[in-house]
mmCIF file of C-alpha atoms in Angstrom:
data_model
loop_
_atom_site.group_PDB
_atom_site.id
_atom_site.type_symbol
_atom_site.label_atom_id
_atom_site.label_comp_id
_atom_site.label_asym_id
_atom_site.label_seq_id
_atom_site.Cartn_x
_atom_site.Cartn_y
_atom_site.Cartn_z
ATOM 1 C CA MET A 1 21.900 -22.692 -27.678
ATOM 2 C CA SER A 2 23.057 -22.826 -31.124
ATOM 3 C CA ALA A 3 24.944 -26.178 -32.422
ATOM 4 C CA GLN A 4 26.541 -24.054 -34.522
ATOM 5 C CA ASP A 5 28.645 -22.779 -30.873
ATOM 6 C CA PRO A 6 32.118 -23.606 -31.752
ATOM 7 C CA GLY A 7 32.011 -25.990 -28.277
ATOM 8 C CA PRO A 8 34.410 -25.628 -25.170
ATOM 9 C CA MET A 9 37.443 -26.253 -23.888
ATOM 10 C CA ARG A 10 38.181 -30.598 -23.093
ATOM 11 C CA GLY A 11 39.320 -31.933 -19.543
ATOM 12 C CA HIS A 12 40.505 -35.383 -17.987
ATOM 13 C CA GLY A 13 36.781 -36.982 -17.562
ATOM 14 C CA PRO A 14 35.668 -38.338 -13.679
ATOM 15 C CA GLY A 15 35.160 -41.837 -12.874
ATOM 16 C CA THR A 16 31.974 -43.023 -13.260
ATOM 17 C CA SER A 17 30.674 -47.071 -12.208
ATOM 18 C CA ALA A 18 34.019 -47.955 -9.729
ATOM 19 C CA ALA A 19 34.140 -46.293 -6.361
ATOM 20 C CA SER A 20 36.955 -44.211 -6.428
ATOM 21 C CA PRO A 21 38.917 -42.448 -3.573
ATOM 22 C CA GLU A 22 39.151 -39.206 -5.282
ATOM 23 C CA ALA A 23 35.198 -38.956 -5.509
ATOM 24 C CA THR A 24 32.987 -35.596 -3.849
ATOM 25 C CA VAL A 25 29.781 -37.708 -4.707
ATOM 26 C CA ARG A 26 28.772 -41.687 -4.859
ATOM 27 C CA LEU A 27 25.951 -43.445 -5.127
ATOM 28 C CA ASP A 28 25.383 -47.432 -4.374
ATOM 29 C CA ALA A 29 22.283 -48.988 -5.868
ATOM 30 C CA VAL A 30 20.670 -46.308 -5.292
ATOM 31 C CA SER A 31 16.662 -46.955 -6.317
ATOM 32 C CA LYS A 32 13.455 -44.286 -5.336
ATOM 33 C CA THR A 33 10.280 -45.622 -5.397
ATOM 34 C CA TYR A 34 7.103 -43.051 -5.319
ATOM 35 C CA GLY A 35 4.134 -44.388 -3.636
ATOM 36 C CA LYS A 36 2.472 -48.417 -2.412
ATOM 37 C CA GLY A 37 0.873 -51.021 -3.735
ATOM 38 C CA ALA A 38 -0.337 -51.089 -8.373
ATOM 39 C CA ALA A 39 0.573 -47.121 -7.655
ATOM 40 C CA ALA A 40 4.142 -47.307 -7.382
ATOM 41 C CA VAL A 41 6.793 -46.040 -9.347
ATOM 42 C CA GLN A 42 10.411 -46.547 -9.529
ATOM 43 C CA ALA A 43 12.024 -44.278 -10.519
ATOM 44 C CA LEU A 44 15.466 -44.734 -10.020
ATOM 45 C CA ARG A 45 16.158 -48.695 -10.559
ATOM 46 C CA ASP A 46 19.483 -49.257 -8.942
ATOM 47 C CA VAL A 47 21.893 -46.778 -9.398
ATOM 48 C CA SER A 48 25.621 -47.315 -8.889
ATOM 49 C CA MET A 49 28.057 -43.931 -9.987
ATOM 50 C CA SER A 50 30.775 -41.706 -9.078
ATOM 51 C CA PHE A 51 31.765 -38.658 -9.561
ATOM 52 C CA ALA A 52 35.898 -37.467 -9.056
ATOM 53 C CA LYS A 53 36.909 -34.421 -7.738
ATOM 54 C CA GLY A 54 37.862 -31.776 -10.414
ATOM 55 C CA SER A 55 34.858 -33.256 -13.029
ATOM 56 C CA PHE A 56 31.950 -31.808 -15.523
ATOM 57 C CA THR A 57 29.564 -34.393 -16.575
ATOM 58 C CA ALA A 58 25.992 -34.317 -17.840
ATOM 59 C CA VAL A 59 23.450 -35.988 -17.409
ATOM 60 C CA MET A 60 20.526 -36.456 -19.601
ATOM 61 C CA GLY A 61 17.969 -38.536 -21.148
ATOM 62 C CA PRO A 62 14.303 -38.634 -22.426
ATOM 63 C CA SER A 63 11.629 -37.199 -20.372
ATOM 64 C CA GLY A 64 10.377 -39.163 -16.915
ATOM 65 C CA SER A 65 13.734 -40.767 -17.125
ATOM 66 C CA GLY A 66 14.807 -40.367 -13.720
ATOM 67 C CA LYS A 67 17.144 -37.229 -14.209
ATOM 68 C CA SER A 68 15.446 -34.765 -11.852
ATOM 69 C CA THR A 69 14.723 -37.821 -9.206
ATOM 70 C CA PHE A 70 18.725 -38.752 -9.331
ATOM 71 C CA LEU A 71 20.055 -35.030 -9.524
ATOM 72 C CA HIS A 72 17.312 -34.933 -6.279
ATOM 73 C CA CYS A 73 18.959 -38.201 -4.566
ATOM 74 C CA ALA A 74 22.606 -37.393 -4.913
ATOM 75 C CA ALA A 75 22.212 -33.614 -3.604
ATOM 76 C CA GLY A 76 20.650 -34.433 -0.683
ATOM 77 C CA LEU A 77 17.662 -33.029 -1.272
ATOM 78 C CA ASP A 78 15.454 -36.744 -1.250
ATOM 79 C CA ARG A 79 15.688 -39.811 0.513
ATOM 80 C CA PRO A 80 16.375 -42.955 -1.768
ATOM 81 C CA THR A 81 13.697 -45.740 -0.580
ATOM 82 C CA SER A 82 17.445 -47.989 -1.059
ATOM 83 C CA GLY A 83 21.160 -47.886 -1.192
ATOM 84 C CA HIS A 84 24.074 -45.682 0.016
ATOM 85 C CA VAL A 85 24.634 -41.845 -1.213
ATOM 86 C CA ARG A 86 27.881 -40.192 0.273
ATOM 87 C CA LEU A 87 28.312 -36.347 -0.866
ATOM 88 C CA ALA A 88 31.280 -34.185 -0.145
ATOM 89 C CA GLY A 89 32.189 -37.311 2.381
ATOM 90 C CA ALA A 90 29.055 -37.929 3.853
ATOM 91 C CA ASP A 91 27.207 -41.043 4.253
ATOM 92 C CA ILE A 92 23.864 -38.316 3.865
ATOM 93 C CA GLY A 93 21.840 -41.822 4.636
ATOM 94 C CA GLY A 94 23.195 -41.587 8.496
ATOM 95 C CA LEU A 95 22.944 -37.233 8.751
ATOM 96 C CA ASP A 96 19.500 -35.923 10.446
ATOM 97 C CA GLU A 97 17.939 -32.862 8.809
ATOM 98 C CA ASN A 98 20.180 -29.778 10.843
ATOM 99 C CA ALA A 99 23.262 -31.952 9.359
ATOM 100 C CA LEU A 100 22.427 -32.290 5.729
ATOM 101 C CA THR A 101 21.436 -28.969 6.005
ATOM 102 C CA VAL A 102 24.771 -27.815 7.110
ATOM 103 C CA LEU A 103 26.281 -29.850 4.558
ATOM 104 C CA ARG A 104 24.226 -28.445 1.763
ATOM 105 C CA ARG A 105 24.524 -24.865 3.364
ATOM 106 C CA GLU A 106 28.589 -25.051 3.545
ATOM 107 C CA ARG A 107 29.752 -27.295 0.810
ATOM 108 C CA ILE A 108 27.258 -27.719 -1.695
ATOM 109 C CA GLY A 109 26.033 -25.544 -4.133
ATOM 110 C CA PHE A 110 22.654 -25.236 -6.031
ATOM 111 C CA VAL A 111 21.818 -24.357 -9.184
ATOM 112 C CA PHE A 112 17.794 -25.276 -10.242
ATOM 113 C CA GLN A 113 14.796 -24.148 -12.696
ATOM 114 C CA ALA A 114 13.469 -22.293 -9.827
ATOM 115 C CA PHE A 115 15.600 -19.203 -8.907
ATOM 116 C CA ASN A 116 14.758 -19.371 -5.278
ATOM 117 C CA LEU A 117 16.136 -15.632 -4.608
ATOM 118 C CA LEU A 118 14.437 -13.178 -2.069
ATOM 119 C CA PRO A 119 12.620 -10.034 -3.311
ATOM 120 C CA SER A 120 13.938 -8.128 -0.699
ATOM 121 C CA LEU A 121 17.306 -8.282 -1.316
ATOM 122 C CA THR A 122 19.929 -6.687 -4.619
ATOM 123 C CA VAL A 123 21.496 -8.965 -6.376
ATOM 124 C CA GLU A 124 25.181 -8.725 -3.988
ATOM 125 C CA GLN A 125 22.751 -9.322 -0.980
ATOM 126 C CA ASN A 126 20.957 -13.022 -3.101
ATOM 127 C CA ILE A 127 24.673 -13.379 -4.671
ATOM 128 C CA THR A 128 26.173 -13.485 -0.809
ATOM 129 C CA LEU A 129 22.842 -15.163 1.474
ATOM 130 C CA PRO A 130 25.335 -18.201 2.027
ATOM 131 C CA LEU A 131 28.203 -16.694 2.973
ATOM 132 C CA ARG A 132 26.339 -14.688 5.811
ATOM 133 C CA LEU A 133 24.134 -17.553 6.755
ATOM 134 C CA SER A 134 27.366 -19.602 7.148
ATOM 135 C CA ARG A 135 29.449 -16.599 9.083
ATOM 136 C CA ARG A 136 31.843 -16.348 6.405
ATOM 137 C CA ARG A 137 33.355 -13.533 5.029
ATOM 138 C CA THR A 138 32.664 -11.819 1.307
ATOM 139 C CA ASP A 139 35.814 -12.002 -1.296
ATOM 140 C CA ARG A 140 35.753 -8.863 -2.371
ATOM 141 C CA GLU A 141 37.998 -10.396 -5.928
ATOM 142 C CA TRP A 142 35.664 -13.572 -6.469
ATOM 143 C CA LEU A 143 32.391 -11.715 -5.724
ATOM 144 C CA ALA A 144 34.182 -9.008 -8.679
ATOM 145 C CA ARG A 145 35.075 -12.328 -11.309
ATOM 146 C CA ILE A 146 31.602 -14.226 -10.656
ATOM 147 C CA LEU A 147 29.644 -10.436 -11.276
ATOM 148 C CA LYS A 148 31.946 -9.962 -14.659
ATOM 149 C CA ARG A 149 31.100 -13.000 -15.538
ATOM 150 C CA THR A 150 27.569 -13.427 -15.294
ATOM 151 C CA GLY A 151 27.412 -10.218 -16.491
ATOM 152 C CA LEU A 152 26.288 -8.535 -13.367
ATOM 153 C CA GLU A 153 28.268 -5.878 -12.167
ATOM 154 C CA THR A 154 25.908 -3.040 -13.366
ATOM 155 C CA ARG A 155 22.559 -5.075 -11.467
ATOM 156 C CA VAL A 156 24.029 -5.582 -7.779
ATOM 157 C CA THR A 157 21.487 -2.938 -5.825
ATOM 158 C CA HIS A 158 18.913 -4.244 -8.282
ATOM 159 C CA ARG A 159 15.711 -6.523 -6.843
ATOM 160 C CA PRO A 160 14.929 -9.533 -8.264
ATOM 161 C CA SER A 161 11.383 -7.708 -9.792
ATOM 162 C CA GLU A 162 13.394 -5.391 -11.875
ATOM 163 C CA LEU A 163 15.150 -8.564 -13.627
ATOM 164 C CA SER A 164 14.954 -10.262 -16.154
ATOM 165 C CA GLY A 165 14.750 -14.267 -16.052
ATOM 166 C CA GLY A 166 17.310 -14.475 -17.474
ATOM 167 C CA GLN A 167 18.750 -12.314 -15.825
ATOM 168 C CA GLN A 168 17.699 -13.898 -12.123
ATOM 169 C CA GLN A 169 19.139 -17.060 -13.734
ATOM 170 C CA ARG A 170 22.895 -15.574 -14.017
ATOM 171 C CA VAL A 171 21.853 -14.650 -9.756
ATOM 172 C CA ALA A 172 21.059 -18.196 -8.938
ATOM 173 C CA ILE A 173 24.569 -19.453 -10.786
ATOM 174 C CA ALA A 174 26.621 -16.942 -9.001
ATOM 175 C CA ARG A 175 25.355 -17.233 -5.493
ATOM 176 C CA ALA A 176 25.719 -20.836 -6.660
ATOM 177 C CA LEU A 177 29.590 -20.287 -6.826
ATOM 178 C CA VAL A 178 30.734 -17.639 -4.096
ATOM 179 C CA THR A 179 31.367 -19.914 -0.993
ATOM 180 C CA ARG A 180 33.532 -21.998 -3.809
ATOM 181 C CA PRO A 181 31.577 -25.595 -3.387
ATOM 182 C CA GLU A 182 33.176 -28.898 -3.535
ATOM 183 C CA VAL A 183 30.149 -30.105 -6.103
ATOM 184 C CA VAL A 184 27.606 -27.492 -7.672
ATOM 185 C CA PHE A 185 24.629 -29.473 -8.365
ATOM 186 C CA ALA A 186 22.645 -27.386 -11.957
ATOM 187 C CA ASP A 187 19.195 -28.155 -13.051
ATOM 188 C CA GLU A 188 18.747 -27.261 -16.745
ATOM 189 C CA PRO A 189 21.265 -23.940 -15.785
ATOM 190 C CA THR A 190 21.199 -21.972 -19.206
ATOM 191 C CA GLY A 191 16.993 -23.067 -19.822
ATOM 192 C CA ALA A 192 16.082 -19.107 -19.529
ATOM 193 C CA LEU A 193 19.004 -17.919 -20.596
ATOM 194 C CA ASP A 194 20.505 -16.511 -24.510
ATOM 195 C CA SER A 195 22.995 -17.999 -26.740
ATOM 196 C CA THR A 196 26.016 -15.553 -25.861
ATOM 197 C CA THR A 197 24.970 -15.803 -22.573
ATOM 198 C CA GLY A 198 24.286 -19.363 -21.798
ATOM 199 C CA ARG A 199 27.911 -20.279 -23.275
ATOM 200 C CA GLU A 200 29.277 -17.556 -20.584
ATOM 201 C CA ILE A 201 27.604 -19.142 -18.056
ATOM 202 C CA LEU A 202 29.310 -22.155 -19.418
ATOM 203 C CA LEU A 203 32.307 -21.325 -19.460
ATOM 204 C CA LEU A 204 32.247 -19.615 -16.055
ATOM 205 C CA LEU A 205 31.106 -22.837 -14.505
ATOM 206 C CA GLN A 206 33.340 -24.776 -16.179
ATOM 207 C CA GLU A 207 36.627 -22.450 -15.939
ATOM 208 C CA SER A 208 35.140 -23.197 -11.872
ATOM 209 C CA VAL A 209 35.902 -26.507 -12.037
ATOM 210 C CA ARG A 210 39.097 -26.090 -13.305
ATOM 211 C CA SER A 211 40.514 -23.782 -10.580
ATOM 212 C CA LEU A 212 38.694 -25.104 -7.969
ATOM 213 C CA GLN A 213 38.749 -28.343 -8.492
ATOM 214 C CA GLN A 214 35.032 -28.667 -8.173
ATOM 215 C CA THR A 215 32.803 -31.598 -8.585
ATOM 216 C CA LEU A 216 30.058 -30.496 -11.158
ATOM 217 C CA ILE A 217 26.759 -32.611 -11.994
ATOM 218 C CA MET A 218 24.662 -31.126 -14.488
ATOM 219 C CA VAL A 219 21.244 -31.841 -15.933
ATOM 220 C CA THR A 220 20.507 -30.561 -19.073
ATOM 221 C CA HIS A 221 18.037 -31.882 -22.394
ATOM 222 C CA ASP A 222 20.949 -29.280 -24.809
ATOM 223 C CA PRO A 223 23.759 -31.298 -26.389
ATOM 224 C CA VAL A 224 25.372 -28.230 -26.591
ATOM 225 C CA ALA A 225 25.080 -27.877 -22.932
ATOM 226 C CA ALA A 226 26.532 -31.164 -22.325
ATOM 227 C CA SER A 227 29.235 -31.112 -24.596
ATOM 228 C CA TYR A 228 30.832 -28.001 -22.172
ATOM 229 C CA ALA A 229 31.375 -31.804 -19.733
ATOM 230 C CA ASP A 230 34.180 -33.832 -19.724
ATOM 231 C CA LEU A 231 31.450 -36.538 -20.108
ATOM 232 C CA VAL A 232 28.087 -37.693 -19.969
ATOM 233 C CA LEU A 233 25.513 -40.398 -18.911
ATOM 234 C CA PHE A 234 22.394 -41.065 -19.647
ATOM 235 C CA LEU A 235 19.867 -42.468 -18.287
ATOM 236 C CA ALA A 236 16.168 -44.099 -19.678
ATOM 237 C CA ASP A 237 14.129 -46.183 -17.112
ATOM 238 C CA GLY A 238 15.241 -44.949 -13.726
ATOM 239 C CA GLN A 239 18.565 -47.089 -14.802
ATOM 240 C CA LEU A 240 22.176 -46.100 -16.542
ATOM 241 C CA ALA A 241 21.524 -47.006 -19.895
ATOM 242 C CA GLY A 242 25.073 -45.336 -21.453
ATOM 243 C CA SER A 243 28.117 -42.930 -20.971
ATOM 244 C CA LEU A 244 29.430 -40.902 -23.871
ATOM 245 C CA PRO A 245 33.071 -38.826 -23.073
ATOM 246 C CA SER A 246 35.166 -36.116 -24.766
ATOM 247 C CA PRO A 247 31.248 -35.400 -26.230
ATOM 248 C CA THR A 248 29.790 -32.573 -29.094
ATOM 249 C CA PRO A 249 26.580 -31.443 -30.012
ATOM 250 C CA ASP A 250 26.751 -34.190 -32.472
ATOM 251 C CA THR A 251 27.244 -37.116 -30.535
ATOM 252 C CA VAL A 252 25.500 -36.200 -27.718
ATOM 253 C CA ALA A 253 22.220 -35.335 -30.029
ATOM 254 C CA GLU A 254 22.907 -38.994 -32.261
ATOM 255 C CA ARG A 255 23.107 -40.599 -28.685
ATOM 256 C CA MET A 256 19.896 -39.354 -27.191
ATOM 257 C CA ALA A 257 18.059 -40.452 -30.600
ATOM 258 C CA GLN A 258 19.014 -43.501 -30.128
ATOM 259 C CA LEU A 259 17.222 -43.978 -26.732
ATOM 260 C CA GLY A 260 14.481 -42.071 -27.704
ATOM 261 C CA ASN A 261 13.994 -45.442 -30.251
ATOM 262 C CA ARG A 262 14.223 -47.492 -27.298
#
């Protein structure tokens, strides 16, 4: 996406360091270590932060800063070595795998770099799969709205093999939104898209946060994408390294340059 993008609408920012009764995601002193002994790598170091209902937060940092590990721990896809994660009101450390699967399926939306589409299903079937797994009826009006904003309304009967990479990413984003989840985790959601489609996707995510009071947490390397958020959090060496409210592409790029010079 281009740095000349006119930028997003602005909204209220989330709380990030102190616990909040409105928080839908909260990390308390979370650390994650991979390996043991001399080969151990500490990917997260005593990270505490919370994300308020109805907030859009971007998470950025240099390569190896712990962004992916943070996202996986916050989303319940990986368990921290120490500390606690509360997700949609549940302390996920106390959930078994079955309960955690139900929580992720019914109350959490995911948009990761791997599209994870089922090749035998059509676009519409891939999008509505979480609803069918939860035995929930499809809201046709909401589905039509998502299809229009993602530019997929003429592709509903196509299968993934008939779509470009960017179109497959749009299907993955639509699938994450169709259940109206309380929390959406996104890892580079516009990375495979051109600037025009990327802007539409970011506006859709932003609108979803506002209209549904969702909590959206997005990892990105793109200062323009980050400027659509209410707040940018910066990670470095597995630790929180600052925040930037009401970001613009220029202020985000400047802060990232400073982190790179540490």
